[in-house]
Short mmCIF file of C-alpha atoms and ligand atoms in Angstrom, two decimals:
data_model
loop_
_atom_site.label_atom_id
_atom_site.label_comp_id
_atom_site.label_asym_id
_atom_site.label_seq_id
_atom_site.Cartn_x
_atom_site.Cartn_y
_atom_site.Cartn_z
CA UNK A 1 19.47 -250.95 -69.11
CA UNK A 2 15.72 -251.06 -70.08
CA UNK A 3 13.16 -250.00 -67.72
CA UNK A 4 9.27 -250.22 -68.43
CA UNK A 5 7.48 -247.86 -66.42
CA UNK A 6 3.54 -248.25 -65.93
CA UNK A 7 1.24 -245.21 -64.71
CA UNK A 8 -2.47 -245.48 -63.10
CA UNK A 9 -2.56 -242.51 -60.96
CA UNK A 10 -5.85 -241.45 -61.88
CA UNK A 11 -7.56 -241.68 -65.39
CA UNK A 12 -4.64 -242.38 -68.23
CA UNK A 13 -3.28 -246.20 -68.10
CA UNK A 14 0.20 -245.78 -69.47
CA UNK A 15 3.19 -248.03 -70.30
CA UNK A 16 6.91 -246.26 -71.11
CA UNK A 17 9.85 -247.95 -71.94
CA UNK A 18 13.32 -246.53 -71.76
CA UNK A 19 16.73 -247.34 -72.10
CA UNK A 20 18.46 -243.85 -71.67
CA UNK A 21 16.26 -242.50 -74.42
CA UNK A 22 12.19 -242.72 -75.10
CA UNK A 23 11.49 -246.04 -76.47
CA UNK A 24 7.92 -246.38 -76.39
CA UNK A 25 4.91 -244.36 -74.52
CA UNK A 26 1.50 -246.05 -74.80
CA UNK A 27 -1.45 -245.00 -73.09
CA UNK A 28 -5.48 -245.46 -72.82
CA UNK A 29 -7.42 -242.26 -71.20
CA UNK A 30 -10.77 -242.76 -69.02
CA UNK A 31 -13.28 -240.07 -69.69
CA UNK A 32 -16.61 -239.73 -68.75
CA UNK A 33 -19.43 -236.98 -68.28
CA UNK A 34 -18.70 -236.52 -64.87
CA UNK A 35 -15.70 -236.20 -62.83
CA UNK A 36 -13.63 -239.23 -62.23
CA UNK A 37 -15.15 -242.65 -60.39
CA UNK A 38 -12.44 -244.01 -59.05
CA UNK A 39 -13.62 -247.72 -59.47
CA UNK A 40 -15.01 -247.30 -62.81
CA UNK A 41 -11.58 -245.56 -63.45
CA UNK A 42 -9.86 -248.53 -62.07
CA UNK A 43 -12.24 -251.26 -64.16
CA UNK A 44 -11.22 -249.24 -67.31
CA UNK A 45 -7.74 -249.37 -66.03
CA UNK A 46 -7.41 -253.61 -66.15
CA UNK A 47 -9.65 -253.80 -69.07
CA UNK A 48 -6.79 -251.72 -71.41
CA UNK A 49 -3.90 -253.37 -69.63
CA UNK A 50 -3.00 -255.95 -71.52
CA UNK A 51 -3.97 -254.05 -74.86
CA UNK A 52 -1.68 -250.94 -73.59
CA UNK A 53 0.97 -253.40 -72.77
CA UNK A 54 1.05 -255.16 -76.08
CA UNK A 55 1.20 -251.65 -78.08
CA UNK A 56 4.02 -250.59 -75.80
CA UNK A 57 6.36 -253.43 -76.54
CA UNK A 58 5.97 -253.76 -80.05
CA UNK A 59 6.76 -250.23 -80.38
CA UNK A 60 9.93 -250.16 -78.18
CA UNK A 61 10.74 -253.57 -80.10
CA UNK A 62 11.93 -255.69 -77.32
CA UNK A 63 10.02 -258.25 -75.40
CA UNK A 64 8.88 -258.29 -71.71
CA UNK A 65 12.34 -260.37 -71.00
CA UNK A 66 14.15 -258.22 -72.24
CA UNK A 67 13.27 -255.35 -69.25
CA UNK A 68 16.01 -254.99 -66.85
CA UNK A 69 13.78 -252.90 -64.47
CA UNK A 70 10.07 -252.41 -63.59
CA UNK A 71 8.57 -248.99 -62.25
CA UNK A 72 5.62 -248.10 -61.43
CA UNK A 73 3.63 -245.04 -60.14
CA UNK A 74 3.68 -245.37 -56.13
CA UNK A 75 1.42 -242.80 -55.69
CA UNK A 76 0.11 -240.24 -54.70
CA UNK A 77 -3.80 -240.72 -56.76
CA UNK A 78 -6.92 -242.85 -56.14
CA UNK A 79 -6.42 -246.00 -54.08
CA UNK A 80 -7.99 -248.64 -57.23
CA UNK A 81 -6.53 -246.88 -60.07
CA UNK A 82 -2.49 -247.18 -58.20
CA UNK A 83 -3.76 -250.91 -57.07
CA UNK A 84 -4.00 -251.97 -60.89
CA UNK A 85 -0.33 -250.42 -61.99
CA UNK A 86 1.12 -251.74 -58.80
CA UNK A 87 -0.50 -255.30 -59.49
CA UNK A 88 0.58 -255.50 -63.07
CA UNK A 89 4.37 -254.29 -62.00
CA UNK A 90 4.55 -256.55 -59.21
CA UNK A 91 3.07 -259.53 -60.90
CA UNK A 92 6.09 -258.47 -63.92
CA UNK A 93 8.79 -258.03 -61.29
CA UNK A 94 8.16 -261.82 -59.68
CA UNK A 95 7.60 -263.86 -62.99
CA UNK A 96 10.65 -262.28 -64.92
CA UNK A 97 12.81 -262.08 -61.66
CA UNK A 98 13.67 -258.25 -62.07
CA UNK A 99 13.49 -255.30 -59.77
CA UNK A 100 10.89 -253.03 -58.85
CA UNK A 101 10.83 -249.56 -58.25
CA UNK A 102 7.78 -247.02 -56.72
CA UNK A 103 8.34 -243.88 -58.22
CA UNK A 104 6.22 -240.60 -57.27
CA UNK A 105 3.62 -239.48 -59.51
CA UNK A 106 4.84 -235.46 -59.17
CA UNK A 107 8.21 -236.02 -59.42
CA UNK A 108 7.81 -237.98 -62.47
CA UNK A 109 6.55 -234.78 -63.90
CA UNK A 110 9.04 -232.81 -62.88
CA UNK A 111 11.41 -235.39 -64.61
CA UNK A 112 9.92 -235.43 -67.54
CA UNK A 113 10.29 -231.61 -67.96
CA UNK A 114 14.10 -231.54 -66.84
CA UNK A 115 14.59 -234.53 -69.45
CA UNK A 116 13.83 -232.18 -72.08
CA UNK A 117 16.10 -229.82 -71.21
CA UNK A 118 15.55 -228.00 -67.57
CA UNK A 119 19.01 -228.16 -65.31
CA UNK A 120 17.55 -226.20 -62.15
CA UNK A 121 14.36 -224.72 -62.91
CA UNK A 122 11.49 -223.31 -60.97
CA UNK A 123 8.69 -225.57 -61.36
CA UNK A 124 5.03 -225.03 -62.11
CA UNK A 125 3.53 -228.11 -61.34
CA UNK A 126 -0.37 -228.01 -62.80
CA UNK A 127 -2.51 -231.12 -63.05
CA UNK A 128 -5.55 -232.36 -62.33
CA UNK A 129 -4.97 -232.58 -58.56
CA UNK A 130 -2.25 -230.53 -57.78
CA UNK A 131 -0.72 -227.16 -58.23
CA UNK A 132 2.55 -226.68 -56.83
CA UNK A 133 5.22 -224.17 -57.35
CA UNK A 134 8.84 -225.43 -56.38
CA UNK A 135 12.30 -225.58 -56.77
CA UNK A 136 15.45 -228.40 -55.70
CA UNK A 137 17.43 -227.46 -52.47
CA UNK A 138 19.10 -229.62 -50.32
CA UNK A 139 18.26 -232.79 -52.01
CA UNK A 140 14.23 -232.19 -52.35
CA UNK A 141 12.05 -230.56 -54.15
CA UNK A 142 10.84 -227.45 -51.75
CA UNK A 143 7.05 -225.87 -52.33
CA UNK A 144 6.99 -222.18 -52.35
CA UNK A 145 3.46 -222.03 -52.79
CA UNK A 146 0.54 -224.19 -54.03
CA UNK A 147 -3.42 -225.01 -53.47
CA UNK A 148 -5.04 -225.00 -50.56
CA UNK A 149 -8.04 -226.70 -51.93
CA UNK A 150 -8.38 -228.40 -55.13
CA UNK A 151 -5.65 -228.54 -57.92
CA UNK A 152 -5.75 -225.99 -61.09
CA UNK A 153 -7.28 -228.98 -63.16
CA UNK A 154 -9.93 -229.85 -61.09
CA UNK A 155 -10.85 -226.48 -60.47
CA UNK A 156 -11.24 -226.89 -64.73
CA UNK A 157 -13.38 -229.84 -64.51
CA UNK A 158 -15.17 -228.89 -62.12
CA UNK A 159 -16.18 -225.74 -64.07
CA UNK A 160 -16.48 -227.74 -67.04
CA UNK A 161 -18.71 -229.61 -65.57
CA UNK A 162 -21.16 -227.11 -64.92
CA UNK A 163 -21.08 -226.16 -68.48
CA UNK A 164 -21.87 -229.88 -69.25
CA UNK A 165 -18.27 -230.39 -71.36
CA UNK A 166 -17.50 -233.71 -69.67
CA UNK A 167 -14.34 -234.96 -68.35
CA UNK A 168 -11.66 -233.78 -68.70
CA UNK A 169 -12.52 -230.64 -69.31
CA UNK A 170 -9.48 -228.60 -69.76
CA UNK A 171 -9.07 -228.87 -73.79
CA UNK A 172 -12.95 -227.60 -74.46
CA UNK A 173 -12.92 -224.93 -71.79
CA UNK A 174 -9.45 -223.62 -73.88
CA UNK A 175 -10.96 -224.14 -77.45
CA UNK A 176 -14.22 -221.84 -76.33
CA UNK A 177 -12.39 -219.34 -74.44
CA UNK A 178 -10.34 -218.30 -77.43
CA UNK A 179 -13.54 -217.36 -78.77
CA UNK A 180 -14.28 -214.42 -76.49
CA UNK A 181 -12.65 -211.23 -74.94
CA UNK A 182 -15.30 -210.44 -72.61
CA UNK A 183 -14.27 -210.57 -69.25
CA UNK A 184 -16.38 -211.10 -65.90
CA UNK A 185 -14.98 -210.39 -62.65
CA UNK A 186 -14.16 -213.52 -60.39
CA UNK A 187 -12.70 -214.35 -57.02
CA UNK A 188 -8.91 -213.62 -57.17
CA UNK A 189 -7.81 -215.95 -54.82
CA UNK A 190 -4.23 -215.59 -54.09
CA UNK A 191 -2.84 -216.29 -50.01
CA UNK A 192 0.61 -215.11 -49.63
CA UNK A 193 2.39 -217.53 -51.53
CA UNK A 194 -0.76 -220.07 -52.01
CA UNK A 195 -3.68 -220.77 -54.09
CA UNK A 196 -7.27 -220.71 -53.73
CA UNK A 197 -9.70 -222.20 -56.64
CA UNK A 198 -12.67 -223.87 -55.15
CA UNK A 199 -14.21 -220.48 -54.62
CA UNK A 200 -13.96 -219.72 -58.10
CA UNK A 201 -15.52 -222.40 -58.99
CA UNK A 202 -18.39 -221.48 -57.02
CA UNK A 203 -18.91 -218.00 -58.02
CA UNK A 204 -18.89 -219.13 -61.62
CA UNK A 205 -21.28 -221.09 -61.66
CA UNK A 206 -23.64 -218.16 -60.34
CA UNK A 207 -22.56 -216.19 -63.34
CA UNK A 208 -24.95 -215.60 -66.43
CA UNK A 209 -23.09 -215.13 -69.45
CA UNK A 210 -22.48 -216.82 -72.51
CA UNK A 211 -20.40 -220.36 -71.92
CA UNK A 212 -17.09 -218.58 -74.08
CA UNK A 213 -16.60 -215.36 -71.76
CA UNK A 214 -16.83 -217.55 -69.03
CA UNK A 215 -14.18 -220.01 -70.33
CA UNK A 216 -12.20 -216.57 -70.76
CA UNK A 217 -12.75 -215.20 -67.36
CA UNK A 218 -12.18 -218.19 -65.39
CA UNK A 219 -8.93 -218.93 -67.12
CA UNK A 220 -7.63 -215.59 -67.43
CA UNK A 221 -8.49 -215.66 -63.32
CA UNK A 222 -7.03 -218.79 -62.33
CA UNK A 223 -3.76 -218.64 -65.01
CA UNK A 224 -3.41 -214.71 -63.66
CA UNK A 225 -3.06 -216.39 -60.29
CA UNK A 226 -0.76 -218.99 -60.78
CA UNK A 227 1.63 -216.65 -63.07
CA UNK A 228 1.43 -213.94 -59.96
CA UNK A 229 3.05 -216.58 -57.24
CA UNK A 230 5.26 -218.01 -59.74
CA UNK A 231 6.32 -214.27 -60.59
CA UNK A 232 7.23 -213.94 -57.20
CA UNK A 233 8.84 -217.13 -56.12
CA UNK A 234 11.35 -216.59 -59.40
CA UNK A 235 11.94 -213.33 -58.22
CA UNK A 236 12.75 -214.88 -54.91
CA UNK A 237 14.82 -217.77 -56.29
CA UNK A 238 16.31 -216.24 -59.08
CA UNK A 239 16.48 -219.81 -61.07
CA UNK A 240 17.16 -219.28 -64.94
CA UNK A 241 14.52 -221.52 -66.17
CA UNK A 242 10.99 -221.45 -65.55
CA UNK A 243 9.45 -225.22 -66.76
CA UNK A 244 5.78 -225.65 -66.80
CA UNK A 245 4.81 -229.41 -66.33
CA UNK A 246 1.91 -231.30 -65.67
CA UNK A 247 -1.85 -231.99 -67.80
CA UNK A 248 -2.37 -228.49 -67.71
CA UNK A 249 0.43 -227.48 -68.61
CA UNK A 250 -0.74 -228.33 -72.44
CA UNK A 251 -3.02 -225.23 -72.78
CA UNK A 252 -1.43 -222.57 -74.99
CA UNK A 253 -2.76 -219.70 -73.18
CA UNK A 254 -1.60 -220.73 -70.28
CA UNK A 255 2.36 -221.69 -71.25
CA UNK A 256 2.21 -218.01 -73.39
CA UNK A 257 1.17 -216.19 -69.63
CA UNK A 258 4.18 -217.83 -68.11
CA UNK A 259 6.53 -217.49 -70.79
CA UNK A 260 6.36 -214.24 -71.30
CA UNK A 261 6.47 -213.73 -67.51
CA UNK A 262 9.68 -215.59 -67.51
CA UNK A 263 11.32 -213.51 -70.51
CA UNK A 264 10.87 -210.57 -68.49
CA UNK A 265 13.20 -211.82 -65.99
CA UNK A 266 15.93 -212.90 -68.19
CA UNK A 267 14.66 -216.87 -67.83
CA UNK A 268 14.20 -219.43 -70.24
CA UNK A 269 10.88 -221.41 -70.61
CA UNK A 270 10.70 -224.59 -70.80
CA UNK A 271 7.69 -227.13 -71.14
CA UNK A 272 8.02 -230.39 -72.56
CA UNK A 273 5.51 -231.77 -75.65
CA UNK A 274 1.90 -232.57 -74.96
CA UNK A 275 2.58 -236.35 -75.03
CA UNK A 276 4.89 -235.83 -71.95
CA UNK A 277 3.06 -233.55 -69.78
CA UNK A 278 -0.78 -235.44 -69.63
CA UNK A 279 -0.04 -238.76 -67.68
CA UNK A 280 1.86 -240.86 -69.20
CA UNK A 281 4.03 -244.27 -68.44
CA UNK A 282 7.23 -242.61 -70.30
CA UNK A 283 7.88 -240.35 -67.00
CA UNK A 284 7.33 -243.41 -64.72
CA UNK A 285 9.89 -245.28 -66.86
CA UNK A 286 12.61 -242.62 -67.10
CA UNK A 287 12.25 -241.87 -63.53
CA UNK A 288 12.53 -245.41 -62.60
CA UNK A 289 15.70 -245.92 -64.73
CA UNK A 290 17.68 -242.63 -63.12
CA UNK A 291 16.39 -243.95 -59.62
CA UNK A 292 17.77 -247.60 -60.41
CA UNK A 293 21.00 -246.89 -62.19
CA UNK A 294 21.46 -244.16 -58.71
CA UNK A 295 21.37 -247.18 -56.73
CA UNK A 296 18.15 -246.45 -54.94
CA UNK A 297 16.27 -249.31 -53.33
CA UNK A 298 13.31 -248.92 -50.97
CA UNK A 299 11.82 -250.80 -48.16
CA UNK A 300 8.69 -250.35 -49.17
CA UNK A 301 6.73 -250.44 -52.50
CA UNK A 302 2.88 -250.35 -50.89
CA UNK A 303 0.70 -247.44 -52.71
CA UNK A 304 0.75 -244.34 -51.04
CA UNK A 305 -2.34 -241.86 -51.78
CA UNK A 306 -1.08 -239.28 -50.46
CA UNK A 307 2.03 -239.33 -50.82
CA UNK A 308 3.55 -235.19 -51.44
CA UNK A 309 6.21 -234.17 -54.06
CA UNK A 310 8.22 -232.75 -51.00
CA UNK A 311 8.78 -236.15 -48.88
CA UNK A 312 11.12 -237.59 -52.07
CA UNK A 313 14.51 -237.58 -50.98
CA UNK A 314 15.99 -237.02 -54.76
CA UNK A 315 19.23 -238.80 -54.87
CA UNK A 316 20.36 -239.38 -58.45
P1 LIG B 1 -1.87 -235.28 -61.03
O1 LIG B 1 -2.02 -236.65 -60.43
O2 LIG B 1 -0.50 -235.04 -61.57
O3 LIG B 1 -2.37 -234.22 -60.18
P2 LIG B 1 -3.78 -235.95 -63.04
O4 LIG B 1 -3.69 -237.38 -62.66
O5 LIG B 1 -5.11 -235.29 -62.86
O6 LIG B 1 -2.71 -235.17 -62.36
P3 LIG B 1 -2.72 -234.95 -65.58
O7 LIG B 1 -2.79 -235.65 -66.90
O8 LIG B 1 -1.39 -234.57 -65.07
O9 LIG B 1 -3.47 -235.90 -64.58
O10 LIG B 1 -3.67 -233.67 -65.63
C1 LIG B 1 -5.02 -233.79 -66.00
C2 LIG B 1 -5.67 -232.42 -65.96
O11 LIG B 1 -5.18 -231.61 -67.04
C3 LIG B 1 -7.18 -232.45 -66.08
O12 LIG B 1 -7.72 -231.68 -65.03
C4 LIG B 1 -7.44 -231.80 -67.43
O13 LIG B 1 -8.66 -231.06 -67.52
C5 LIG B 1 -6.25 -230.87 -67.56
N1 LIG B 1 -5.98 -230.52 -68.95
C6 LIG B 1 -5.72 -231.32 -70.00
N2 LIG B 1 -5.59 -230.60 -71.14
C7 LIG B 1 -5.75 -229.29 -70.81
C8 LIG B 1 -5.75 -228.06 -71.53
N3 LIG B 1 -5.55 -228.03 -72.83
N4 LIG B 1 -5.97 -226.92 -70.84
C9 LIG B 1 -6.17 -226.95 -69.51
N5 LIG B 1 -6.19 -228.08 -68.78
C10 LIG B 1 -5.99 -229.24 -69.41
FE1 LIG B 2 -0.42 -236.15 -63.38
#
């Protein structure tokens, strides 16, 4: 069974095929000097489409007829970036007469990670616009702690920002912060079992110091946070696998915190390559096929914004 997922969540239009293994993973990235714009985001979106689409198939070497089963990413992310992946999978679905299934966004991270070799792990979930920190019970995936305001990577861009790195700015605000060891106190923003990084943000920006020991501090804040509650909710858990998954989860600094943290308590660490934890179709695709070949079918495939990793009843 081949199923070609499509992803337009936010700022990465991306096509996956797969058939039980990867087939193809194709993708165009919006960036800008700002943050995102969610229409020009979108416009970018249905301008690569077709071009993303092309790329993906000749890799995989089949042809569109030859998909058994279209998936898309339901949501949750900006209301004109899902509207073009749902379009394009819908439009698919009718003309070649093949299912259609809405998968979510989060949980197609988390599958992603488990695909490359996670059985039941606690889950670090950091992207752009969320930061979660969970584990499977009783068929869902339940949050032991995440952001109350804006997700780890935003809290990065939004930084970045103020630095004048563009978007994203994750990768630049890692390559200068290896260049420095000074270190200048921030917010530490940790609620109980929740996150804070908004403040952070703030407090930065009314920092004077070179643009390297501030890339330092702020991630050695923010990472120091999210190692602390995962710390906590694997001592509470007691999984045997800590995975890291989402965009951020490609900075070096921050899978080195958090594997180390997990080798202290006996757990294995687990993060999959870069390819698979930025946005990408690939996850939409293999999440679509397990959902499929599980037999699940929903009533309804209309975007869902705001749709949370912990409403997914995970069947399969
Ligand atoms: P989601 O919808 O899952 O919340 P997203 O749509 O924002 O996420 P992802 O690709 O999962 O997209 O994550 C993007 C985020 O990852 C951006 O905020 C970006 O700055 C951050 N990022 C990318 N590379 C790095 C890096 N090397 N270090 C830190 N952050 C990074
Ligand atoms: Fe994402």
């Amino acid at each position: 069974m081949i199923c070609l997922g499509i992803e337009s969540t936010a700022h990465t239009f991306g096509i996956g095929v797969f058939d039980g293994k990867p087939l193809a993973n194709k993708m165009a990235s919006y960036k800008s000097q700002g943050g995102i714009h969610p229409r020009e985001a979108s416009q970018y979106m249905a301008l690569h489409a077709t071009g993303v689409m092309k790329d993906a198939i000749k890799e995989a070497g089949i042809s569109l007829s030859d998909v058994d089963v279209f998936a898309f990413s339901q949501g949750p992310g900006l209301g004109p970036c899902l509207r073009v992946g749902a379009s394009v999978a819908k439009a698919l679905s009718k003309y070649y007469e093949k299912p259609l299934v809405g998968v979510n966004h989060c949980i197609a991270h988390i599958e992603a990670g488990k695909y490359f070799g996670a059985k039941d792990p606690l889950v670090i979930y950091a992207s752009g616009a969320n930061t979660q920190i969970l584990g499977f019970a009783g068929g869902r995936y339940r949050i032991y702690g995440e952001t109350l305001d804006i997700g780890i990577g935003n809290a990065l861009d939004s930084f970045g920002r103020q630095l004048g790195l563009g978007f994203p700015a994750g990768p630049a605000i890692e390559r200068l912060a290896l260049k420095s060891d000074s270190y200048y106190a921030l917010p530490y923003s940790v609620k109980g079992m929740d996150l804070s990084f908004s403040g952070i943000v703030t407090a930065a920006s009314k920092i004077k110091a070179k643009r390297e020991a501030l890339c330092h501090s702020f991630q050695e804040t923010v990472f120091g946070m999210l190692v602390e509650v995962s710390e906590r909710a694997l001592a509470h858990a007691k999984k045997k696998e800590v995975m890291l998954v989402g965009g951020v989860a490609q900075n070096k600094r921050l899978r080195t915190m958090l594997s180390a943290m997990a080798r202290s308590h006996g757990a294995k660490f687990i993060s999959p390559r870069n390819e698979y934890n930025a946005d990408n179709g690939l996850m939409i695709a293999l999440t679509g096929w397990k959902m499929h070949n599980a037999g699940v079918r929903q009533d309804s495939l209309k975007i869902r914004q705001k749709w949370r990793t912990d409403e997914v009843d995970v069947s399969w």
